[in-house]
Short mmCIF file of C-alpha atoms in Angstrom, two decimals:
data_model
loop_
_atom_site.label_atom_id
_atom_site.label_comp_id
_atom_site.label_asym_id
_atom_site.label_seq_id
_atom_site.Cartn_x
_atom_site.Cartn_y
_atom_site.Cartn_z
CA MET T 1 -4.33 59.01 -55.33
CA VAL T 2 -6.03 57.51 -58.39
CA GLY T 3 -5.36 59.48 -61.57
CA ASP T 4 -7.47 59.93 -64.70
CA LEU T 5 -9.06 56.61 -65.69
CA ASN T 6 -8.69 57.60 -69.35
CA ASP T 7 -4.91 57.54 -69.06
CA THR T 8 -3.00 54.43 -70.04
CA ILE T 9 -0.75 53.38 -67.17
CA VAL T 10 2.50 51.43 -67.19
CA ALA T 11 4.53 49.80 -64.39
CA VAL T 12 6.86 46.94 -63.65
CA ALA T 13 4.52 44.36 -62.10
CA GLY T 14 7.14 41.88 -61.01
CA VAL T 15 10.82 41.00 -61.13
CA GLY T 16 11.75 37.48 -60.09
CA GLY T 17 15.31 36.43 -60.77
CA ALA T 18 15.81 36.99 -64.51
CA ARG T 19 12.04 37.15 -65.16
CA VAL T 20 10.40 40.56 -65.63
CA ILE T 21 6.74 41.50 -66.08
CA VAL T 22 5.69 44.95 -67.31
CA ARG T 23 1.97 45.68 -67.15
CA VAL T 24 0.05 48.18 -69.30
CA SER T 25 -3.62 49.07 -68.77
CA GLY T 26 -5.89 51.50 -70.58
CA ASP T 27 -7.65 52.23 -73.85
CA ALA T 28 -4.32 52.81 -75.60
CA ALA T 29 -2.57 49.74 -74.17
CA LEU T 30 -2.50 47.80 -77.45
CA GLY T 31 -1.45 50.80 -79.54
CA VAL T 32 1.32 51.78 -77.14
CA CYS T 33 2.73 48.26 -77.06
CA GLY T 34 2.50 48.01 -80.83
CA ARG T 35 4.71 51.07 -81.28
CA VAL T 36 7.66 49.51 -79.42
CA LEU T 37 7.45 46.11 -81.11
CA ALA T 38 9.80 45.12 -83.88
CA GLU T 39 6.84 43.71 -85.81
CA PRO T 40 3.15 44.72 -85.96
CA LEU T 41 0.76 43.55 -83.24
CA GLY T 42 -2.47 44.49 -84.99
CA GLU T 43 -5.74 44.10 -83.08
CA PRO T 44 -5.25 40.77 -81.34
CA ALA T 45 -7.91 38.90 -79.44
CA ARG T 46 -7.32 37.67 -75.91
CA GLY T 47 -4.28 35.39 -75.92
CA ILE T 48 -0.49 34.99 -75.72
CA TYR T 49 1.72 36.25 -78.53
CA ALA T 50 5.45 35.76 -79.12
CA ARG T 51 7.09 38.96 -80.40
CA ARG T 52 10.32 40.94 -80.32
CA ILE T 53 10.42 44.32 -78.62
CA ARG T 54 12.77 47.20 -79.44
CA PRO T 55 12.98 49.39 -76.29
CA ALA T 56 16.10 51.26 -77.42
CA ALA T 57 18.35 51.65 -80.44
CA GLY T 58 20.40 48.50 -80.96
CA LEU T 59 18.43 46.53 -78.36
CA GLU T 60 15.89 43.84 -79.26
CA ILE T 61 14.58 41.19 -76.88
CA ASP T 62 12.20 38.29 -77.20
CA VAL T 63 8.99 38.77 -75.24
CA ARG T 64 5.63 37.16 -74.68
CA LEU T 65 2.61 39.43 -74.71
CA TYR T 66 -0.33 38.36 -72.55
CA VAL T 67 -3.29 40.25 -74.00
CA PHE T 68 -6.53 40.68 -72.00
CA ARG T 69 -9.32 42.59 -73.73
CA ALA T 70 -11.81 44.78 -71.90
CA PRO T 71 -13.92 44.11 -69.97
CA ARG T 72 -12.54 40.62 -69.29
CA SER T 73 -9.34 41.70 -67.59
CA TYR T 74 -8.06 42.44 -64.11
CA THR T 75 -8.72 46.17 -64.40
CA GLY T 76 -11.73 45.97 -66.71
CA GLN T 77 -9.71 47.79 -69.41
CA ASP T 78 -7.46 46.49 -72.17
CA VAL T 79 -4.42 45.03 -70.40
CA VAL T 80 -1.14 43.85 -71.88
CA GLU T 81 1.50 42.10 -69.79
CA ILE T 82 4.97 41.95 -71.34
CA HIS T 83 6.97 38.98 -70.02
CA PHE T 84 10.68 38.65 -70.79
CA ALA T 85 14.03 37.59 -69.40
CA GLY T 86 16.17 40.53 -68.37
CA SER T 87 17.51 42.72 -65.62
CA ARG T 88 15.91 45.66 -63.87
CA VAL T 89 17.89 47.96 -66.20
CA VAL T 90 16.23 46.32 -69.23
CA ALA T 91 12.84 46.60 -67.49
CA GLU T 92 13.37 50.33 -67.01
CA ALA T 93 14.28 50.67 -70.68
CA VAL T 94 11.04 48.93 -71.70
CA VAL T 95 8.97 51.14 -69.38
CA THR T 96 10.68 54.27 -70.73
CA ALA T 97 9.96 53.22 -74.31
CA LEU T 98 6.29 52.64 -73.50
CA LEU T 99 5.98 56.01 -71.77
CA GLU T 100 7.41 57.74 -74.83
CA ALA T 101 5.08 55.88 -77.19
CA GLY T 102 1.89 57.77 -76.33
CA ALA T 103 0.79 61.20 -75.13
CA ALA T 104 -1.70 59.86 -72.59
CA VAL T 105 0.64 57.24 -71.13
CA ARG T 106 2.07 57.62 -67.65
CA THR T 107 3.61 55.63 -64.84
CA ALA T 108 1.03 53.94 -62.62
CA GLY T 109 0.67 55.16 -59.06
CA PRO T 110 0.81 52.82 -56.03
CA GLY T 111 -2.09 50.37 -56.19
CA GLU T 112 -3.58 52.01 -59.27
CA PHE T 113 -4.14 48.77 -61.20
CA THR T 114 -6.18 47.40 -58.29
CA ALA T 115 -7.90 50.77 -57.85
CA ARG T 116 -9.06 50.57 -61.47
CA ALA T 117 -10.26 47.02 -60.90
CA TYR T 118 -12.38 48.30 -58.00
CA LEU T 119 -13.64 51.41 -59.80
CA ASN T 120 -14.56 49.35 -62.86
CA GLY T 121 -16.53 46.87 -60.76
CA LYS T 122 -14.11 43.96 -61.08
CA MET T 123 -13.88 43.53 -57.31
CA ASP T 124 -15.38 45.04 -54.18
CA LEU T 125 -13.52 47.08 -51.57
CA SER T 126 -12.81 44.18 -49.21
CA GLN T 127 -11.30 42.18 -52.08
CA ALA T 128 -9.19 45.15 -53.14
CA GLU T 129 -7.85 45.39 -49.60
CA ALA T 130 -6.84 41.74 -49.81
CA VAL T 131 -4.68 42.25 -52.89
CA ALA T 132 -2.19 44.41 -50.98
CA GLU T 133 -1.96 41.79 -48.25
CA LEU T 134 -1.37 39.00 -50.77
CA VAL T 135 1.55 40.99 -52.14
CA ALA T 136 2.93 41.72 -48.67
CA GLY T 137 2.25 38.29 -47.15
CA SER T 138 5.37 36.45 -46.04
CA ASN T 139 3.94 33.23 -44.65
CA ARG T 140 1.03 30.86 -45.06
CA PHE T 141 -1.04 32.42 -42.29
CA GLN T 142 -0.91 35.86 -43.90
CA LEU T 143 -1.60 34.53 -47.39
CA ALA T 144 -4.51 32.36 -46.25
CA ALA T 145 -6.19 35.30 -44.53
CA ALA T 146 -5.71 37.53 -47.57
CA GLN T 147 -6.96 34.82 -49.94
CA ARG T 148 -10.18 34.50 -47.94
CA LEU T 149 -10.80 38.20 -48.28
CA LEU T 150 -10.01 38.07 -51.99
CA ALA T 151 -12.35 35.10 -52.46
CA GLY T 152 -15.20 37.36 -51.39
CA ARG T 153 -16.52 35.20 -48.55
CA LEU T 154 -17.10 38.23 -46.34
CA SER T 155 -18.87 40.01 -49.19
CA GLU T 156 -21.12 36.99 -49.76
CA THR T 157 -22.03 36.80 -46.07
CA ALA T 158 -22.70 40.54 -45.82
CA ALA T 159 -24.77 40.49 -49.02
CA ALA T 160 -26.99 37.70 -47.72
CA LEU T 161 -27.64 39.57 -44.48
CA ARG T 162 -28.33 42.81 -46.36
CA GLU T 163 -30.92 40.99 -48.47
CA GLN T 164 -32.73 39.80 -45.35
CA MET T 165 -32.59 43.28 -43.85
CA LEU T 166 -33.82 44.85 -47.09
CA ASP T 167 -36.82 42.52 -47.11
CA VAL T 168 -37.86 43.73 -43.67
CA LEU T 169 -37.18 47.37 -44.54
CA SER T 170 -39.27 47.23 -47.72
CA LEU T 171 -42.20 45.76 -45.80
CA VAL T 172 -41.95 48.30 -42.96
CA GLU T 173 -41.78 51.21 -45.41
CA ALA T 174 -44.63 49.81 -47.48
CA ALA T 175 -46.74 49.73 -44.32
CA LEU T 176 -45.82 53.37 -43.63
CA ASP T 177 -46.62 54.48 -47.18
CA PHE T 178 -49.99 52.77 -47.18
CA SER T 179 -50.95 53.14 -43.54
CA GLN T 180 -54.37 54.61 -44.55
CA GLU T 181 -55.27 51.70 -46.86
CA ASN T 182 -55.88 49.13 -44.13
CA ILE T 183 -53.28 46.81 -45.65
CA GLU T 184 -51.00 44.93 -43.26
CA PHE T 185 -47.72 44.10 -44.98
CA ILE T 186 -45.96 42.82 -41.87
CA THR T 187 -46.70 42.94 -38.15
CA ARG T 188 -44.22 44.53 -35.76
CA ASP T 189 -43.65 41.17 -34.10
CA GLN T 190 -42.88 39.53 -37.43
CA ALA T 191 -40.46 42.33 -38.36
CA ALA T 192 -38.75 42.07 -34.96
CA GLY T 193 -38.47 38.29 -35.35
CA ARG T 194 -36.75 38.61 -38.73
CA LEU T 195 -34.45 41.33 -37.46
CA ARG T 196 -33.58 39.20 -34.44
CA ARG T 197 -32.31 36.48 -36.78
CA VAL T 198 -30.22 38.97 -38.74
CA ARG T 199 -28.86 40.40 -35.51
CA GLN T 200 -27.95 36.91 -34.30
CA ALA T 201 -26.14 36.18 -37.57
CA LEU T 202 -24.15 39.42 -37.20
CA ALA T 203 -23.21 38.53 -33.63
CA GLN T 204 -22.04 35.10 -34.80
CA LEU T 205 -20.05 36.77 -37.57
CA LEU T 206 -18.20 38.88 -35.01
CA ALA T 207 -17.70 36.03 -32.55
CA GLY T 208 -16.63 33.40 -35.06
CA SER T 209 -14.48 35.52 -37.36
CA ILE T 210 -10.75 35.83 -37.48
CA GLN T 211 -9.40 39.25 -36.63
CA TYR T 212 -7.47 40.01 -39.79
CA GLU T 213 -4.87 42.27 -38.16
CA ALA T 214 -3.99 39.39 -35.82
CA ALA T 215 -3.97 36.86 -38.62
CA VAL T 216 -1.51 38.78 -40.76
CA SER T 217 0.80 39.50 -37.84
CA MET T 218 3.49 36.92 -37.34
CA PRO T 219 2.36 34.48 -34.61
CA SER T 220 4.34 34.66 -31.36
CA VAL T 221 5.58 31.72 -29.29
CA GLY T 222 7.14 32.24 -25.86
CA ILE T 223 9.59 30.07 -23.97
CA ALA T 224 8.80 29.84 -20.26
CA GLY T 225 9.98 27.96 -17.22
CA ALA T 226 11.72 28.24 -13.90
CA PRO T 227 15.18 29.88 -13.75
CA ASN T 228 17.95 27.73 -15.23
CA ALA T 229 15.49 25.44 -17.02
CA GLY T 230 17.47 25.73 -20.25
CA LYS T 231 15.26 28.32 -21.94
CA SER T 232 18.05 30.49 -23.33
CA SER T 233 19.95 27.51 -24.72
CA LEU T 234 16.76 26.24 -26.33
CA LEU T 235 16.08 29.66 -27.90
CA ASN T 236 19.56 29.74 -29.41
CA ALA T 237 19.30 26.14 -30.65
CA LEU T 238 15.91 26.68 -32.31
CA LEU T 239 16.92 29.96 -33.94
CA GLY T 240 20.26 28.54 -35.02
CA ARG T 241 22.20 31.49 -33.62
CA ARG T 242 23.32 32.93 -30.30
CA ARG T 243 20.45 35.28 -29.45
CA SER T 244 20.45 34.89 -25.66
CA ILE T 245 23.23 34.77 -23.07
CA VAL T 246 23.63 31.28 -21.60
CA SER T 247 24.91 30.95 -18.06
CA GLN T 248 24.72 28.46 -15.20
CA ARG T 249 23.81 31.35 -12.92
CA PRO T 250 20.03 31.61 -12.50
CA ARG T 251 18.10 34.71 -13.61
CA THR T 252 20.59 35.73 -16.27
CA THR T 253 17.81 36.77 -18.68
CA ARG T 254 16.05 39.94 -17.57
CA ASP T 255 14.51 41.27 -20.77
CA VAL T 256 12.35 39.69 -23.50
CA LEU T 257 14.57 38.43 -26.35
CA SER T 258 13.11 37.34 -29.66
CA GLY T 259 13.89 36.17 -33.17
CA PRO T 260 12.04 34.75 -36.21
CA LEU T 261 11.67 30.95 -36.30
CA ALA T 262 10.94 29.17 -39.60
CA LEU T 263 8.26 26.48 -39.24
CA GLY T 264 6.80 23.98 -41.65
CA ARG T 265 3.86 26.21 -42.60
CA GLY T 266 5.18 29.71 -42.03
CA GLN T 267 7.11 31.68 -39.46
CA CYS T 268 6.63 32.75 -35.88
CA VAL T 269 8.36 35.09 -33.48
CA LEU T 270 10.06 32.99 -30.81
CA PHE T 271 10.90 34.83 -27.61
CA ASP T 272 12.62 34.08 -24.33
CA CYS T 273 12.07 36.02 -21.14
CA ALA T 274 13.10 35.97 -17.50
CA GLY T 275 12.73 32.71 -15.59
CA LEU T 276 9.53 32.72 -13.54
CA VAL T 277 9.68 32.47 -9.76
CA VAL T 278 6.99 32.19 -7.14
CA ASP T 279 8.64 34.71 -4.78
CA CYS T 280 10.52 37.68 -6.23
CA GLU T 281 13.57 38.91 -4.29
CA GLY T 282 13.62 42.56 -5.33
CA ILE T 283 12.29 45.25 -7.60
CA LEU T 284 14.45 44.06 -10.52
CA ASP T 285 13.02 40.54 -10.26
CA GLU T 286 9.49 41.95 -10.01
CA LEU T 287 9.90 44.05 -13.15
CA ALA T 288 11.44 41.16 -15.11
CA GLN T 289 8.69 38.81 -13.96
CA ALA T 290 5.95 41.29 -14.88
CA ALA T 291 7.44 41.70 -18.37
CA ALA T 292 7.70 37.93 -18.79
CA ILE T 293 4.14 37.19 -17.66
CA GLY T 294 2.78 40.02 -19.82
CA ALA T 295 4.56 38.75 -22.93
CA LEU T 296 3.52 35.13 -22.32
CA SER T 297 -0.11 36.07 -21.77
CA HIS T 298 -0.30 37.54 -25.29
CA ALA T 299 1.55 34.68 -27.00
CA ASP T 300 -0.20 32.33 -29.42
CA ALA T 301 1.55 29.40 -27.73
CA VAL T 302 4.12 28.79 -24.99
CA VAL T 303 6.91 26.23 -24.81
CA PHE T 304 7.20 25.39 -21.11
CA CYS T 305 10.67 24.07 -20.23
CA VAL T 306 11.38 21.64 -17.43
CA ASP T 307 14.93 20.48 -16.68
CA ALA T 308 14.82 16.71 -17.27
CA SER T 309 18.01 16.18 -15.27
CA LYS T 310 16.37 17.35 -12.04
CA GLY T 311 14.60 14.99 -9.69
CA GLU T 312 12.23 17.41 -7.98
CA TYR T 313 9.60 19.44 -9.82
CA ALA T 314 7.53 21.13 -7.12
CA GLU T 315 8.93 24.56 -8.07
CA ASP T 316 8.21 23.95 -11.78
CA LEU T 317 4.60 23.07 -11.01
CA ARG T 318 4.15 26.31 -9.08
CA VAL T 319 5.77 28.28 -11.89
CA ARG T 320 3.52 26.56 -14.45
CA ALA T 321 0.52 28.07 -12.66
CA LEU T 322 1.85 31.55 -13.52
CA VAL T 323 1.58 30.93 -17.28
CA GLY T 324 -1.86 31.94 -18.49
CA CYS T 325 -1.56 30.95 -22.17
CA GLU T 326 -4.07 28.27 -23.23
CA ARG T 327 -1.72 26.52 -25.67
CA VAL T 328 1.25 25.07 -23.81
CA ILE T 329 3.85 22.74 -25.32
CA TYR T 330 5.95 20.91 -22.74
CA ALA T 331 9.68 20.43 -23.37
CA ALA T 332 11.96 18.26 -21.20
CA THR T 333 15.23 20.14 -21.64
CA LYS T 334 18.81 18.99 -21.02
CA ALA T 335 17.82 15.50 -22.12
CA ASP T 336 21.46 14.78 -23.01
CA LEU T 337 22.26 14.70 -19.27
CA VAL T 338 19.92 11.74 -18.65
CA ASP T 339 20.49 8.18 -19.86
CA GLY T 340 17.86 6.55 -22.08
CA GLY T 341 16.12 4.34 -19.53
CA THR T 342 15.93 7.04 -16.88
CA LEU T 343 14.76 9.61 -19.42
CA LEU T 344 11.80 7.44 -20.50
CA SER T 345 10.56 6.93 -16.96
CA ARG T 346 11.13 10.60 -16.15
CA LEU T 347 9.08 11.70 -19.17
CA GLN T 348 6.22 9.47 -18.04
CA MET T 349 6.42 10.96 -14.53
CA LEU T 350 6.47 14.52 -15.91
CA GLU T 351 3.45 13.87 -18.13
CA GLN T 352 1.51 12.60 -15.10
CA ARG T 353 2.53 15.55 -12.93
CA PHE T 354 1.88 18.28 -15.52
CA GLY T 355 -0.99 16.65 -17.41
CA GLY T 356 0.54 16.99 -20.87
CA ALA T 357 2.88 15.28 -23.31
CA PHE T 358 6.59 16.15 -23.06
CA THR T 359 9.11 16.30 -25.89
CA ALA T 360 12.66 15.50 -24.81
CA VAL T 361 15.12 18.02 -26.29
CA SER T 362 18.81 18.79 -26.06
CA ALA T 363 20.17 22.17 -27.09
CA ILE T 364 23.66 20.59 -27.09
CA SER T 365 23.08 17.57 -29.34
CA GLY T 366 20.06 18.93 -31.20
CA ASP T 367 17.99 15.84 -30.40
CA GLY T 368 14.26 16.51 -30.31
CA LEU T 369 14.45 20.02 -31.82
CA GLU T 370 12.66 19.10 -35.04
CA ALA T 371 9.96 17.24 -33.12
CA LEU T 372 9.48 20.28 -30.90
CA LYS T 373 9.26 22.59 -33.92
CA ALA T 374 6.62 20.33 -35.44
CA ARG T 375 4.53 20.64 -32.27
CA VAL T 376 4.97 24.41 -32.26
CA ASP T 377 3.90 24.51 -35.91
CA GLY T 378 0.74 22.56 -35.11
CA GLU T 379 -0.21 24.79 -32.20
CA VAL T 380 0.42 27.97 -34.19
CA VAL T 381 -1.83 26.70 -36.98
CA ALA T 382 -4.54 25.81 -34.48
CA ALA T 383 -4.22 29.18 -32.73
CA SER T 384 -4.32 31.17 -35.95
CA ARG T 385 -7.50 29.45 -37.19
CA VAL T 386 -6.20 30.27 -40.65
CA ALA T 387 -4.67 27.79 -43.12
CA GLY T 388 -5.84 24.85 -41.05
CA ASP T 389 -8.04 22.06 -42.39
CA GLY T 390 -11.73 22.41 -41.64
CA GLY T 391 -11.55 26.18 -41.25
CA GLY T 392 -12.26 26.99 -44.86
CA GLU T 393 -15.56 28.75 -44.21
CA THR T 394 -14.31 31.05 -41.47
CA VAL T 395 -14.76 34.71 -42.39
CA VAL T 396 -11.88 37.15 -41.98
CA LEU T 397 -12.65 40.65 -40.67
CA THR T 398 -10.43 43.71 -40.64
CA ALA T 399 -10.86 46.42 -38.03
CA ARG T 400 -12.90 48.41 -40.57
CA HIS T 401 -15.15 45.42 -41.21
CA ARG T 402 -15.66 44.77 -37.50
CA ALA T 403 -16.64 48.40 -36.98
CA ALA T 404 -19.17 48.18 -39.83
CA VAL T 405 -20.72 44.98 -38.44
CA SER T 406 -20.81 46.44 -34.92
CA ASP T 407 -22.53 49.61 -36.17
CA ALA T 408 -25.11 47.55 -38.06
CA THR T 409 -25.76 45.41 -34.98
CA GLU T 410 -26.29 48.49 -32.82
CA ASP T 411 -28.72 50.02 -35.34
CA ILE T 412 -30.72 46.78 -35.54
CA ASP T 413 -30.96 46.64 -31.73
CA ARG T 414 -32.31 50.18 -31.67
CA ALA T 415 -34.66 49.47 -34.59
CA MET T 416 -36.22 46.57 -32.69
CA GLU T 417 -36.71 48.83 -29.66
CA GLU T 418 -38.43 51.45 -31.84
CA LEU T 419 -40.70 48.81 -33.38
CA ALA T 420 -41.67 47.62 -29.90
CA ASP T 421 -42.63 51.21 -29.01
CA GLY T 422 -44.64 51.67 -32.22
CA ARG T 423 -42.22 54.14 -33.84
CA ASP T 424 -42.02 52.44 -37.24
CA GLU T 425 -40.63 55.45 -39.09
CA VAL T 426 -37.64 55.73 -36.74
CA ALA T 427 -37.11 51.97 -37.02
CA ALA T 428 -37.02 52.27 -40.82
CA MET T 429 -34.38 55.00 -40.59
CA LEU T 430 -32.24 52.82 -38.34
CA LEU T 431 -32.58 49.86 -40.71
CA ARG T 432 -31.41 52.04 -43.57
CA SER T 433 -28.39 53.00 -41.47
CA ALA T 434 -27.66 49.34 -40.68
CA HIS T 435 -27.93 48.42 -44.35
CA GLN T 436 -25.55 51.23 -45.27
CA SER T 437 -23.01 50.05 -42.65
CA LEU T 438 -22.92 46.56 -44.18
CA THR T 439 -22.76 48.00 -47.70
CA ALA T 440 -19.66 49.97 -46.63
CA ILE T 441 -17.79 46.65 -46.33
CA GLU T 442 -17.76 46.48 -50.13
CA ALA T 443 -18.05 50.15 -51.08
CA PRO T 444 -16.92 53.25 -49.14
CA GLY T 445 -19.78 55.37 -47.87
CA GLY T 446 -22.35 52.63 -48.30
CA GLY T 447 -24.85 53.56 -50.97
CA ASN T 448 -28.29 54.91 -51.72
CA ILE T 449 -30.87 52.14 -51.33
CA ASP T 450 -34.00 54.06 -52.33
CA GLU T 451 -34.27 52.29 -55.70
CA GLN T 452 -33.78 48.89 -54.07
CA VAL T 453 -36.50 49.55 -51.49
CA LEU T 454 -38.94 50.79 -54.15
CA SER T 455 -38.15 47.81 -56.36
CA ARG T 456 -38.98 45.43 -53.51
CA ILE T 457 -42.26 47.19 -52.75
CA PHE T 458 -43.56 47.41 -56.32
CA GLY T 459 -42.20 44.06 -57.42
CA ARG T 460 -43.67 41.97 -54.61
CA PHE T 461 -46.98 43.58 -53.84
CA CYS T 462 -48.28 44.81 -57.19
CA ILE T 463 -49.00 48.23 -55.74
CA GLY T 464 -51.15 50.45 -57.94
CA LYS T 465 -53.79 47.89 -58.87
#
């Protein structure tokens, strides 16, 4: 919960190694900080100041004060960040001293600095949501998605569509208000045509956006192949630890086994599952196969393993048909069992048979593992559609955003139907609802648009003359 905005709040904003940041926000921020300094702070302008702080008797430390004056600060209030070298114990001493330096000073609640930024108009709701994800992000895919939200690209897109919708709404309502004056502000066909373009843009927004919940989840990559194709050994070699049991007996793996794999541009969850077979021999095989196919179908990419030391690949081709994932990376496993000349010709034959490039790998020697990881990294980036080159304009939608866009689309569809049937008043109500749904992307509950509608009517058509 957000407390009283008149309170001055204090919290440790970051501890990295020996570096500590304590943040203070509120009307009394400068006064509170001044009372714990060894020398006066005065009324500084925006800037960085070197001072000494005295958080406890017998303790003085050198600090740098980063002063941001209202309203040009993160929260819109006076903000002071105290940067110093020290431990968490020293940080707690500084926070305690600040709390004791003023009657209206308290510890900040979770997210309260960002909540104040939102309430003071420094960012919209979708940008505030992104701040938490930037803090929690652990790889490039998560951070890129959060940065796009924070950059306000969704807000800009929604605002442009709201403007177009508001234009139509103001004209429809003007026609209703002055229906007895024989003034035609817009025909129903013209209104429907404009709404159709807005509706198309909303549909494209849904179809072409990244689902944020998927983007911030760690991408998954499965290892697939026929039994005894070297999948478990490859999993262990890529993860750098013994995660899966390795045996010469086929169908040793029954369950889905996974572990985090560090890639060049982030992390993914790498998982191994039961070897796929065309004909299951019992209920246990059927259950293992169903689990494997289900996991692979939801993977962002699949590494399909083929034993390079074999000479016949008819079974592998049939098994390949069971893998439904669109992004498949082919790996010729057990490459250490094949001499160089034979391996080259075998790779060429495999590429012709399977229709894709193969990377020769050996879980024993480690040859080819880095090349395979590089391919996995590339496919994960392509699958995520985040953090890749050329995707900079893609909009990121959370589940809440998608619901708002879907609601607006549905209201516009119904509004066009009402216009076609001559029920302009109902159409106007539906357009107001659609506008409010899009406004909710940036502010909870949407907002009252009466003043905006009236402003459009009086400003454009000189009504009253």
